[in-house]
PDB file of C-alpha atoms in Angstrom:
ATOM      1  CA  ASN A  21      -7.031  -7.070   4.801  1.00  0.00           C
ATOM      2  CA  ASN A  22      -7.631  -9.225   1.767  1.00  0.00           C
ATOM      3  CA  ILE A  23      -5.472  -7.959  -1.053  1.00  0.00           C
ATOM      4  CA  THR A  24      -7.616  -7.910  -4.136  1.00  0.00           C
ATOM      5  CA  THR A  25      -6.458  -7.251  -7.672  1.00  0.00           C
ATOM      6  CA  VAL A  26      -9.744  -5.580  -8.515  1.00  0.00           C
ATOM      7  CA  PHE A  27      -9.697  -1.808  -8.581  1.00  0.00           C
ATOM      8  CA  ALA A  28     -12.724  -0.017  -7.257  1.00  0.00           C
ATOM      9  CA  ASP A  29     -14.225   2.064 -10.055  1.00  0.00           C
ATOM     10  CA  LYS A  30     -13.410   5.171  -8.114  1.00  0.00           C
ATOM     11  CA  ALA A  31     -10.139   3.911  -6.949  1.00  0.00           C
ATOM     12  CA  ALA A  32      -9.068   5.998  -3.984  1.00  0.00           C
ATOM     13  CA  SER A  33     -12.251   7.128  -2.461  1.00  0.00           C
ATOM     14  CA  ARG A  34     -12.696   6.936   1.328  1.00  0.00           C
ATOM     15  CA  ILE A  35     -10.882   7.758   4.516  1.00  0.00           C
ATOM     16  CA  VAL A  36     -10.167   4.410   6.183  1.00  0.00           C
ATOM     17  CA  GLY A  37      -9.322   4.796   9.848  1.00  0.00           C
ATOM     18  CA  GLY A  38      -8.485   8.410  10.621  1.00  0.00           C
ATOM     19  CA  LYS A  39     -10.441  10.728  12.876  1.00  0.00           C
ATOM     20  CA  ILE A  40     -13.190  13.315  12.646  1.00  0.00           C
ATOM     21  CA  ILE A  41     -11.929  16.838  11.891  1.00  0.00           C
ATOM     22  CA  ASP A  42     -13.754  20.174  11.909  1.00  0.00           C
ATOM     23  CA  ILE A  43     -13.969  22.238   8.708  1.00  0.00           C
ATOM     24  CA  SER A  44     -12.297  25.116  10.605  1.00  0.00           C
ATOM     25  CA  LYS A  45      -9.036  23.141  10.342  1.00  0.00           C
ATOM     26  CA  CYS A  46      -9.281  22.747   6.547  1.00  0.00           C
ATOM     27  CA  GLY A  47     -11.635  25.412   5.214  1.00  0.00           C
ATOM     28  CA  TRP A  48     -10.548  24.775   1.602  1.00  0.00           C
ATOM     29  CA  GLN A  49     -12.222  21.328   1.593  1.00  0.00           C
ATOM     30  CA  VAL A  50     -15.457  21.104  -0.422  1.00  0.00           C
ATOM     31  CA  SER A  51     -17.970  18.404  -1.277  1.00  0.00           C
ATOM     32  CA  LEU A  52     -18.625  17.986  -5.008  1.00  0.00           C
ATOM     33  CA  GLN A  53     -22.190  16.743  -5.333  1.00  0.00           C
ATOM     34  CA  THR A  54     -24.322  15.269  -8.068  1.00  0.00           C
ATOM     35  CA  PHE A  55     -28.111  15.555  -7.746  1.00  0.00           C
ATOM     36  CA  GLY A  56     -27.495  16.633  -4.131  1.00  0.00           C
ATOM     37  CA  GLN A  57     -25.478  13.536  -3.174  1.00  0.00           C
ATOM     38  CA  HIS A  58     -21.798  13.623  -2.171  1.00  0.00           C
ATOM     39  CA  LEU A  59     -19.634  12.333  -5.013  1.00  0.00           C
ATOM     40  CA  CYS A  60     -16.068  13.596  -4.520  1.00  0.00           C
ATOM     41  CA  GLY A  61     -13.923  16.036  -2.600  1.00  0.00           C
ATOM     42  CA  GLY A  62     -12.274  19.202  -3.876  1.00  0.00           C
ATOM     43  CA  SER A  63     -10.341  22.300  -2.818  1.00  0.00           C
ATOM     44  CA  ILE A  64     -11.120  26.003  -3.066  1.00  0.00           C
ATOM     45  CA  ILE A  65      -8.507  27.615  -5.351  1.00  0.00           C
ATOM     46  CA  ASN A  66     -10.018  31.101  -5.388  1.00  0.00           C
ATOM     47  CA  ASP A  67     -13.472  32.636  -5.010  1.00  0.00           C
ATOM     48  CA  HIS A  68     -14.732  31.093  -8.290  1.00  0.00           C
ATOM     49  CA  TRP A  69     -12.702  27.936  -8.895  1.00  0.00           C
ATOM     50  CA  ILE A  70     -12.569  24.486  -7.253  1.00  0.00           C
ATOM     51  CA  LEU A  71      -9.834  21.915  -7.925  1.00  0.00           C
ATOM     52  CA  THR A  72     -10.837  18.236  -8.047  1.00  0.00           C
ATOM     53  CA  ALA A  73     -10.043  15.000  -9.904  1.00  0.00           C
ATOM     54  CA  ALA A  74     -10.983  14.608 -13.573  1.00  0.00           C
ATOM     55  CA  GLN A  75     -12.576  11.218 -12.789  1.00  0.00           C
ATOM     56  CA  CYS A  76     -15.187  13.114 -10.728  1.00  0.00           C
ATOM     57  CA  VAL A  77     -16.483  15.175 -13.658  1.00  0.00           C
ATOM     58  CA  LEU A  78     -16.105  12.744 -16.552  1.00  0.00           C
ATOM     59  CA  ASP A  79     -19.558  13.309 -18.031  1.00  0.00           C
ATOM     60  CA  GLY A  80     -19.049  17.089 -18.061  1.00  0.00           C
ATOM     61  CA  HIS A  81     -22.622  17.736 -16.889  1.00  0.00           C
ATOM     62  CA  ALA A  82     -22.251  20.955 -14.887  1.00  0.00           C
ATOM     63  CA  GLU A  83     -26.007  21.382 -14.470  1.00  0.00           C
ATOM     64  CA  THR A  84     -26.366  18.249 -12.282  1.00  0.00           C
ATOM     65  CA  ARG A  85     -23.447  19.180 -10.018  1.00  0.00           C
ATOM     66  CA  SER A  86     -23.076  21.495  -7.050  1.00  0.00           C
ATOM     67  CA  ILE A  87     -20.411  22.408  -4.495  1.00  0.00           C
ATOM     68  CA  ARG A  88     -20.906  22.594  -0.725  1.00  0.00           C
ATOM     69  CA  VAL A  89     -18.331  24.728   1.103  1.00  0.00           C
ATOM     70  CA  GLY A  90     -17.795  25.656   4.745  1.00  0.00           C
ATOM     71  CA  SER A  91     -19.360  22.615   6.410  1.00  0.00           C
ATOM     72  CA  SER A  92     -18.024  19.546   8.246  1.00  0.00           C
ATOM     73  CA  LYS A  93     -21.087  17.653   6.943  1.00  0.00           C
ATOM     74  CA  HIS A  94     -21.463  16.973   3.245  1.00  0.00           C
ATOM     75  CA  GLY A  95     -25.241  16.774   3.605  1.00  0.00           C
ATOM     76  CA  SER A  96     -25.981  20.098   5.294  1.00  0.00           C
ATOM     77  CA  GLY A  97     -24.625  23.457   6.462  1.00  0.00           C
ATOM     78  CA  GLY A  98     -22.220  25.910   4.879  1.00  0.00           C
ATOM     79  CA  ASP A  99     -23.035  27.326   1.440  1.00  0.00           C
ATOM     80  CA  LEU A 100     -24.128  25.537  -1.719  1.00  0.00           C
ATOM     81  CA  TYR A 101     -23.109  26.768  -5.192  1.00  0.00           C
ATOM     82  CA  ASN A 102     -24.079  25.689  -8.683  1.00  0.00           C
ATOM     83  CA  ILE A 103     -21.400  24.792 -11.213  1.00  0.00           C
ATOM     84  CA  THR A 104     -21.250  26.699 -14.491  1.00  0.00           C
ATOM     85  CA  LYS A 105     -18.145  25.231 -16.121  1.00  0.00           C
ATOM     86  CA  ILE A 106     -16.031  22.066 -15.963  1.00  0.00           C
ATOM     87  CA  VAL A 107     -12.463  21.947 -17.330  1.00  0.00           C
ATOM     88  CA  LYS A 108     -10.699  18.559 -17.343  1.00  0.00           C
ATOM     89  CA  HIS A 109      -6.992  18.274 -18.115  1.00  0.00           C
ATOM     90  CA  PRO A 110      -6.821  17.659 -21.884  1.00  0.00           C
ATOM     91  CA  LYS A 111      -4.397  14.753 -21.333  1.00  0.00           C
ATOM     92  CA  TYR A 112      -6.539  12.961 -18.740  1.00  0.00           C
ATOM     93  CA  ASP A 113      -6.483   9.194 -19.294  1.00  0.00           C
ATOM     94  CA  SER A 114      -9.426   7.355 -17.708  1.00  0.00           C
ATOM     95  CA  GLU A 115      -7.638   3.989 -17.986  1.00  0.00           C
ATOM     96  CA  THR A 116      -4.470   4.958 -16.122  1.00  0.00           C
ATOM     97  CA  PHE A 117      -5.725   8.044 -14.221  1.00  0.00           C
ATOM     98  CA  ASP A 118      -2.776  10.016 -15.600  1.00  0.00           C
ATOM     99  CA  PHE A 119      -3.403  13.804 -15.453  1.00  0.00           C
ATOM    100  CA  ASP A 120      -6.337  13.163 -13.079  1.00  0.00           C
ATOM    101  CA  ILE A 121      -7.086  16.828 -12.440  1.00  0.00           C
ATOM    102  CA  ALA A 122      -9.988  19.154 -13.212  1.00  0.00           C
ATOM    103  CA  LEU A 123     -11.270  22.620 -12.374  1.00  0.00           C
ATOM    104  CA  VAL A 124     -14.899  23.549 -11.824  1.00  0.00           C
ATOM    105  CA  ARG A 125     -16.194  27.105 -11.872  1.00  0.00           C
ATOM    106  CA  ILE A 126     -19.105  28.103  -9.661  1.00  0.00           C
ATOM    107  CA  ASP A 127     -21.885  30.569 -10.358  1.00  0.00           C
ATOM    108  CA  ASP A 128     -21.172  33.055  -7.572  1.00  0.00           C
ATOM    109  CA  SER A 129     -18.205  34.312  -5.566  1.00  0.00           C
ATOM    110  CA  ILE A 130     -17.469  32.096  -2.573  1.00  0.00           C
ATOM    111  CA  LYS A 131     -18.064  33.942   0.670  1.00  0.00           C
ATOM    112  CA  TYR A 132     -14.877  33.414   2.682  1.00  0.00           C
ATOM    113  CA  LYS A 133     -15.342  32.929   6.420  1.00  0.00           C
ATOM    114  CA  VAL A 134     -12.401  32.974   8.817  1.00  0.00           C
ATOM    115  CA  CYS A 135     -13.538  29.890  10.694  1.00  0.00           C
ATOM    116  CA  SER A 136     -14.797  27.687   7.857  1.00  0.00           C
ATOM    117  CA  THR A 137     -14.183  28.792   4.275  1.00  0.00           C
ATOM    118  CA  ARG A 138     -10.875  29.823   2.710  1.00  0.00           C
ATOM    119  CA  PRO A 139      -8.719  29.110  -0.353  1.00  0.00           C
ATOM    120  CA  VAL A 140      -5.959  26.526  -0.355  1.00  0.00           C
ATOM    121  CA  LYS A 141      -2.272  27.333  -0.812  1.00  0.00           C
ATOM    122  CA  ILE A 142      -0.753  25.435  -3.729  1.00  0.00           C
ATOM    123  CA  ILE A 143       2.761  23.998  -3.494  1.00  0.00           C
ATOM    124  CA  GLU A 144       5.346  25.693  -5.723  1.00  0.00           C
ATOM    125  CA  GLU A 145       6.123  24.197  -9.110  1.00  0.00           C
ATOM    126  CA  GLY A 146       8.957  21.657  -9.065  1.00  0.00           C
ATOM    127  CA  LEU A 147       9.059  21.265  -5.275  1.00  0.00           C
ATOM    128  CA  GLU A 148       9.442  17.639  -4.201  1.00  0.00           C
ATOM    129  CA  THR A 149       7.769  16.375  -1.030  1.00  0.00           C
ATOM    130  CA  PRO A 150      10.490  14.298   0.698  1.00  0.00           C
ATOM    131  CA  VAL A 151       9.992  10.549   1.160  1.00  0.00           C
ATOM    132  CA  GLY A 152       8.718   9.846   4.677  1.00  0.00           C
ATOM    133  CA  THR A 153       6.886  13.174   4.980  1.00  0.00           C
ATOM    134  CA  LEU A 154       3.518  12.689   6.654  1.00  0.00           C
ATOM    135  CA  VAL A 155       0.750  14.205   4.534  1.00  0.00           C
ATOM    136  CA  GLN A 156      -2.845  14.874   5.485  1.00  0.00           C
ATOM    137  CA  ILE A 157      -5.831  13.562   3.531  1.00  0.00           C
ATOM    138  CA  THR A 158      -9.311  14.837   4.353  1.00  0.00           C
ATOM    139  CA  GLY A 159     -12.680  13.765   2.998  1.00  0.00           C
ATOM    140  CA  TRP A 160     -16.082  12.151   3.494  1.00  0.00           C
ATOM    141  CA  GLY A 161     -15.321   8.861   1.792  1.00  0.00           C
ATOM    142  CA  ALA A 162     -16.519   5.430   2.877  1.00  0.00           C
ATOM    143  CA  GLU A 163     -15.124   3.672   5.947  1.00  0.00           C
ATOM    144  CA  GLN A 164     -14.502   0.523   3.935  1.00  0.00           C
ATOM    145  CA  ALA A 165     -14.468  -0.523   0.300  1.00  0.00           C
ATOM    146  CA  GLY A 166     -18.031  -0.568  -1.016  1.00  0.00           C
ATOM    147  CA  GLY A 167     -19.416   1.136   2.097  1.00  0.00           C
ATOM    148  CA  PRO A 168     -21.506   4.338   2.252  1.00  0.00           C
ATOM    149  CA  ASP A 169     -19.952   7.806   2.489  1.00  0.00           C
ATOM    150  CA  TYR A 170     -19.205   9.016   6.013  1.00  0.00           C
ATOM    151  CA  PRO A 171     -21.402  11.991   7.032  1.00  0.00           C
ATOM    152  CA  LEU A 172     -18.687  13.875   8.951  1.00  0.00           C
ATOM    153  CA  LEU A 173     -15.360  15.143   7.598  1.00  0.00           C
ATOM    154  CA  LYS A 174     -12.401  12.942   8.544  1.00  0.00           C
ATOM    155  CA  GLU A 175      -8.631  13.209   8.263  1.00  0.00           C
ATOM    156  CA  THR A 176      -5.747  10.784   8.137  1.00  0.00           C
ATOM    157  CA  TRP A 177      -1.970  11.238   7.946  1.00  0.00           C
ATOM    158  CA  THR A 178       0.125   8.929   5.790  1.00  0.00           C
ATOM    159  CA  PRO A 179       3.810   8.960   4.691  1.00  0.00           C
ATOM    160  CA  ILE A 180       5.077   9.694   1.173  1.00  0.00           C
ATOM    161  CA  ILE A 181       6.894   6.680  -0.272  1.00  0.00           C
ATOM    162  CA  GLU A 182       9.558   6.383  -2.959  1.00  0.00           C
ATOM    163  CA  GLN A 183       8.267   6.608  -6.511  1.00  0.00           C
ATOM    164  CA  GLU A 184      10.254   3.553  -7.610  1.00  0.00           C
ATOM    165  CA  ILE A 185       8.779   1.428  -4.809  1.00  0.00           C
ATOM    166  CA  CYS A 186       5.295   2.595  -5.767  1.00  0.00           C
ATOM    167  CA  LYS A 187       5.924   1.688  -9.419  1.00  0.00           C
ATOM    168  CA  GLU A 188       7.175  -1.776  -8.455  1.00  0.00           C
ATOM    169  CA  ARG A 189       4.161  -2.468  -6.243  1.00  0.00           C
ATOM    170  CA  TYR A 190       1.725  -1.707  -9.057  1.00  0.00           C
ATOM    171  CA  ALA A 191       3.809  -3.133 -11.917  1.00  0.00           C
ATOM    172  CA  ASN A 192       2.009  -6.473 -12.085  1.00  0.00           C
ATOM    173  CA  VAL A 193      -1.478  -5.492 -10.980  1.00  0.00           C
ATOM    174  CA  GLY A 194      -4.432  -5.071 -13.372  1.00  0.00           C
ATOM    175  CA  ARG A 195      -5.477  -1.522 -14.151  1.00  0.00           C
ATOM    176  CA  PRO A 196      -4.310   1.181 -13.789  1.00  0.00           C
ATOM    177  CA  SER A 197      -0.830  -0.238 -13.641  1.00  0.00           C
ATOM    178  CA  LYS A 198       1.211   2.773 -14.553  1.00  0.00           C
ATOM    179  CA  VAL A 199       2.536   5.158 -11.924  1.00  0.00           C
ATOM    180  CA  THR A 200       3.669   8.246 -13.862  1.00  0.00           C
ATOM    181  CA  ASP A 201       5.601  11.433 -13.089  1.00  0.00           C
ATOM    182  CA  ARG A 202       2.251  13.215 -12.617  1.00  0.00           C
ATOM    183  CA  MET A 203       1.643  11.043  -9.556  1.00  0.00           C
ATOM    184  CA  ILE A 204       2.944  10.855  -5.988  1.00  0.00           C
ATOM    185  CA  CYS A 205       2.390   7.892  -3.653  1.00  0.00           C
ATOM    186  CA  ALA A 206       1.824   7.474   0.074  1.00  0.00           C
ATOM    187  CA  GLY A 207       0.939   4.720   2.518  1.00  0.00           C
ATOM    188  CA  PHE A 208       1.973   2.532   5.425  1.00  0.00           C
ATOM    189  CA  GLU A 209       3.605  -0.872   4.875  1.00  0.00           C
ATOM    190  CA  GLU A 210       0.945  -2.508   7.012  1.00  0.00           C
ATOM    191  CA  GLY A 211      -1.919  -0.743   5.237  1.00  0.00           C
ATOM    192  CA  GLY A 212      -4.712   0.632   7.426  1.00  0.00           C
ATOM    193  CA  GLU A 213      -5.317   4.371   7.277  1.00  0.00           C
ATOM    194  CA  SER A 214      -5.889   5.710   3.769  1.00  0.00           C
ATOM    195  CA  SER A 215      -8.464   7.301   1.512  1.00  0.00           C
ATOM    196  CA  CYS A 216     -11.335   5.395  -0.106  1.00  0.00           C
ATOM    197  CA  THR A 217     -14.483   5.814  -2.274  1.00  0.00           C
ATOM    198  CA  GLY A 218     -15.910   9.316  -2.028  1.00  0.00           C
ATOM    199  CA  ASP A 219     -12.516  10.876  -1.278  1.00  0.00           C
ATOM    200  CA  SER A 220     -11.367  11.144  -4.911  1.00  0.00           C
ATOM    201  CA  GLY A 221     -10.577  14.782  -5.720  1.00  0.00           C
ATOM    202  CA  SER A 222      -9.920  15.604  -2.073  1.00  0.00           C
ATOM    203  CA  PRO A 223      -6.873  17.621  -0.953  1.00  0.00           C
ATOM    204  CA  VAL A 224      -3.577  16.118   0.182  1.00  0.00           C
ATOM    205  CA  MET A 225      -1.667  18.622   2.344  1.00  0.00           C
ATOM    206  CA  ASP A 226       1.818  18.826   3.836  1.00  0.00           C
ATOM    207  CA  ARG A 227       2.481  20.128   7.359  1.00  0.00           C
ATOM    208  CA  GLU A 228       3.135  23.630   6.003  1.00  0.00           C
ATOM    209  CA  ARG A 229      -0.442  23.600   4.705  1.00  0.00           C
ATOM    210  CA  ASN A 230       0.525  23.391   1.040  1.00  0.00           C
ATOM    211  CA  LEU A 231      -1.676  21.420  -1.347  1.00  0.00           C
ATOM    212  CA  ILE A 232       0.704  18.755  -2.678  1.00  0.00           C
ATOM    213  CA  GLY A 233      -1.760  16.278  -4.166  1.00  0.00           C
ATOM    214  CA  VAL A 234      -5.306  15.396  -5.172  1.00  0.00           C
ATOM    215  CA  VAL A 235      -6.663  11.964  -4.185  1.00  0.00           C
ATOM    216  CA  SER A 236      -6.753   9.832  -7.339  1.00  0.00           C
ATOM    217  CA  TRP A 237      -6.497   6.027  -7.070  1.00  0.00           C
ATOM    218  CA  GLY A 238      -5.254   2.970  -5.207  1.00  0.00           C
ATOM    219  CA  LEU A 239      -5.899  -0.735  -4.773  1.00  0.00           C
ATOM    220  CA  ASP A 240      -8.825  -1.546  -2.500  1.00  0.00           C
ATOM    221  CA  CYS A 241      -8.829   0.869   0.470  1.00  0.00           C
ATOM    222  CA  GLY A 242      -5.932   0.860   2.891  1.00  0.00           C
ATOM    223  CA  SER A 243      -4.507  -2.409   1.522  1.00  0.00           C
ATOM    224  CA  ALA A 244      -1.058  -3.399   2.744  1.00  0.00           C
ATOM    225  CA  ASN A 245       1.664  -3.181   0.074  1.00  0.00           C
ATOM    226  CA  TYR A 246      -0.444  -1.049  -2.245  1.00  0.00           C
ATOM    227  CA  PRO A 247       0.063   2.687  -1.668  1.00  0.00           C
ATOM    228  CA  GLU A 248      -2.415   5.384  -2.461  1.00  0.00           C
ATOM    229  CA  VAL A 249      -1.720   7.434  -5.539  1.00  0.00           C
ATOM    230  CA  PHE A 250      -2.341  11.177  -5.803  1.00  0.00           C
ATOM    231  CA  THR A 251      -2.118  13.630  -8.679  1.00  0.00           C
ATOM    232  CA  LYS A 252       1.131  15.542  -8.110  1.00  0.00           C
ATOM    233  CA  ILE A 253       0.383  19.261  -7.857  1.00  0.00           C
ATOM    234  CA  SER A 254       4.020  20.421  -8.155  1.00  0.00           C
ATOM    235  CA  HIS A 255       4.391  18.842 -11.623  1.00  0.00           C
ATOM    236  CA  PRO A 256       4.867  21.580 -14.270  1.00  0.00           C
ATOM    237  CA  GLU A 257       2.048  20.328 -16.521  1.00  0.00           C
ATOM    238  CA  ILE A 258      -0.386  20.231 -13.603  1.00  0.00           C
ATOM    239  CA  GLN A 259       0.680  23.712 -12.433  1.00  0.00           C
ATOM    240  CA  ALA A 260       0.318  25.127 -15.953  1.00  0.00           C
ATOM    241  CA  PHE A 261      -3.186  23.660 -16.279  1.00  0.00           C
ATOM    242  CA  ILE A 262      -4.312  25.286 -13.018  1.00  0.00           C
ATOM    243  CA  LYS A 263      -2.720  28.683 -13.669  1.00  0.00           C
ATOM    244  CA  GLU A 264      -3.926  28.961 -17.269  1.00  0.00           C
ATOM    245  CA  ASN A 265      -7.545  28.112 -16.505  1.00  0.00           C
ATOM    246  CA  ILE A 266      -8.273  30.090 -13.342  1.00  0.00           C
ATOM    247  CA  LEU A 267      -7.615  33.318 -15.231  1.00  0.00           C
ATOM    248  CA  TYR A 268     -11.002  33.072 -16.948  1.00  0.00           C
TER     249      TYR A 268
END
């Protein structure tokens, strides 16, 4: 794995390694699409709202976006919904990916199905995911940096690492160099399995099936020494943003 100091535009965006998983195992996973093409992942919060990364909806154009739910393939199956509203975190910083979180509202109530479509459970505010905990990332991202999206849903498990180690690793690397309190990091020392392009916005789950993170950024895809960085869902400012906006 060549370690490069160039960040992919959509930093953490594909599942590298990992294995194919059926949507029945993670019915909250959605594909956020633009002009009918897979762009990012997301999670069903309730029957009208999807949680994703702010970097996925930067232009704010709801009319060109749609959401596919309830399918293991991003290109077919399940149900497709139009987006009527996009709400990015007001503090989102596109240089550092701080506060990389957004909500999108769809035009109709999601039809829940026991085997394929259901809302995610969000981790409680202030709860820390212990270092070493294996967390699950799912998505349709590329198999390698710069590659095409993968047609079938995949999963990988990767361990949470210490925040201070994560900060040190990224301290001297280009942009975005700042690992903040709104972020949580995971990865193996030897690199390998991780998320990649097309996975941004996708859910990061603990073994109790709590949503603990949203895929945000990283260096290359699955690079050794450079962990993946997720938006931290238990952070009070992230929790407040979600709770305040899904009321409307």
